[in-house]
Amino acid sequence: MWKKKICVIVGGANGRGKSLVEEYAGRRYYIAFMDTDKEHGKLLKEKIEKRYGRKVFFFHGDADSEEDLELFAGAVIGQYRKVDCLYYRTDIAVRSGEIEGLLKHYVKNNGKIETIC
């Protein structure tokens, strides 16, 4: 039986973050990602939903904003109740690492938390 897996990515609309969104969607994970690039974020969300037939949660927000990080983390937990892997980009925002503190209690045993550059 397949279990629902959740991958959360901060900075996922372009570059390495986008590659991670596509990679984990291809591995049958549900994706939640945040980015300041609203246009590319929406396009990527639509592309993944069309290709894999499951909903993607895209949050338009700034990883340098404590309020945006808290809203994003709250929405992720409200929707999925757990996190299997979490990626955040320290090169895009000084505060992006705060997402780890907000979500680490929801990362499942043997889950993964990594920074990406």
Coordinates of C-alpha atoms in Angstrom, one line a residue:
M1 CA 0.0 0.0 0.0
W2 CA 1.4 3.4 -1.0
K3 CA 1.6 6.0 1.8
K4 CA 1.2 9.7 1.2
K5 CA 4.6 11.4 1.4
I6 CA 5.0 15.2 1.7
C7 CA 8.0 17.3 0.5
V8 CA 8.3 20.9 1.5
I9 CA 10.6 23.3 -0.4
V10 CA 11.3 26.9 0.4
G11 CA 12.5 28.6 -2.8
G12 CA 11.0 26.2 -5.3
A13 CA 9.9 28.1 -8.4
N14 CA 13.3 28.3 -10.2
G15 CA 16.7 26.8 -10.3
R16 CA 17.6 24.0 -7.9
G17 CA 14.4 24.4 -6.0
K18 CA 12.4 23.8 -9.1
S19 CA 14.4 20.7 -9.9
L20 CA 13.6 19.4 -6.4
V21 CA 9.9 20.1 -6.9
E22 CA 10.0 18.1 -10.2
E23 CA 12.1 15.3 -8.8
Y24 CA 10.0 14.7 -5.7
A25 CA 6.7 15.0 -7.7
G26 CA 8.1 12.3 -10.0
R27 CA 8.7 10.1 -6.9
R28 CA 5.0 10.5 -6.0
Y29 CA 5.4 12.9 -3.2
Y30 CA 2.9 15.6 -2.6
I31 CA 4.6 19.0 -2.9
A32 CA 4.3 22.2 -0.9
F33 CA 6.6 25.0 -2.0
M34 CA 7.0 28.7 -1.3
D35 CA 8.6 31.4 -3.5
T36 CA 8.5 35.1 -4.2
D37 CA 8.2 34.4 -8.0
K38 CA 4.4 34.2 -8.3
E39 CA 4.3 33.8 -12.0
H40 CA 6.8 30.9 -12.2
G41 CA 5.4 29.4 -9.0
K42 CA 1.9 29.2 -10.5
L43 CA 3.2 27.8 -13.8
L44 CA 5.2 25.1 -12.0
K45 CA 2.2 24.2 -9.8
E46 CA -0.1 23.8 -12.9
K47 CA 2.6 21.8 -14.7
I48 CA 3.1 19.3 -11.8
E49 CA -0.7 19.0 -11.2
K50 CA -1.3 18.3 -14.9
R51 CA 1.5 15.8 -15.2
Y52 CA 1.0 13.8 -12.0
G53 CA -2.7 14.3 -11.3
R54 CA -2.3 15.5 -7.7
K55 CA -2.7 18.8 -6.0
V56 CA 0.4 20.9 -5.3
F57 CA 0.4 23.6 -2.7
F58 CA 2.1 26.8 -3.8
F59 CA 2.5 29.7 -1.4
H60 CA 3.5 33.1 -2.8
G61 CA 5.7 34.5 0.0
D62 CA 9.1 35.8 1.0
A63 CA 11.4 33.6 3.0
D64 CA 12.8 36.8 4.6
S65 CA 9.4 37.5 6.2
E66 CA 8.8 35.8 9.5
E67 CA 5.1 36.3 9.0
D68 CA 5.2 34.6 5.5
L69 CA 7.2 31.7 6.9
E70 CA 4.8 31.2 9.8
L71 CA 1.8 31.4 7.4
F72 CA 3.4 28.9 5.0
A73 CA 4.3 26.4 7.8
G74 CA 0.8 26.7 9.3
A75 CA -0.8 26.0 6.0
V76 CA 1.4 23.0 5.3
I77 CA 0.7 21.4 8.7
G78 CA -3.0 22.3 8.4
Q79 CA -3.2 20.6 5.0
Y80 CA -0.8 17.6 5.4
R81 CA -0.3 17.1 9.1
K82 CA 3.3 15.8 8.5
V83 CA 6.4 16.4 6.5
D84 CA 8.7 13.7 5.1
C85 CA 11.4 16.0 3.7
L86 CA 12.1 19.7 4.0
Y87 CA 14.5 21.7 1.8
Y88 CA 15.3 25.3 2.3
R89 CA 17.7 27.6 0.5
T90 CA 20.0 29.6 2.7
D91 CA 21.3 31.5 -0.3
I92 CA 18.0 33.2 -1.1
A93 CA 17.0 34.6 2.3
V94 CA 18.6 35.0 5.6
R95 CA 15.5 33.9 7.5
S96 CA 14.8 30.8 5.3
G97 CA 16.3 28.5 8.0
E98 CA 13.5 29.5 10.4
I99 CA 11.2 27.1 8.5
E100 CA 13.2 24.3 10.0
G101 CA 12.3 25.4 13.5
L102 CA 8.6 25.9 12.5
L103 CA 8.3 22.4 10.9
K104 CA 10.9 20.2 12.5
H105 CA 8.4 18.7 15.0
Y106 CA 6.3 17.5 12.1
V107 CA 9.1 15.8 10.2
K108 CA 8.5 12.1 10.4
N109 CA 11.0 9.7 11.8
N110 CA 13.8 9.2 9.3
G111 CA 12.6 12.3 7.5
K112 CA 15.1 14.6 5.8
I113 CA 15.9 18.2 6.4
E114 CA 18.5 19.8 4.1
T115 CA 19.7 23.1 3.0
I116 CA 20.2 23.7 -0.7
C117 CA 22.3 26.2 -2.5

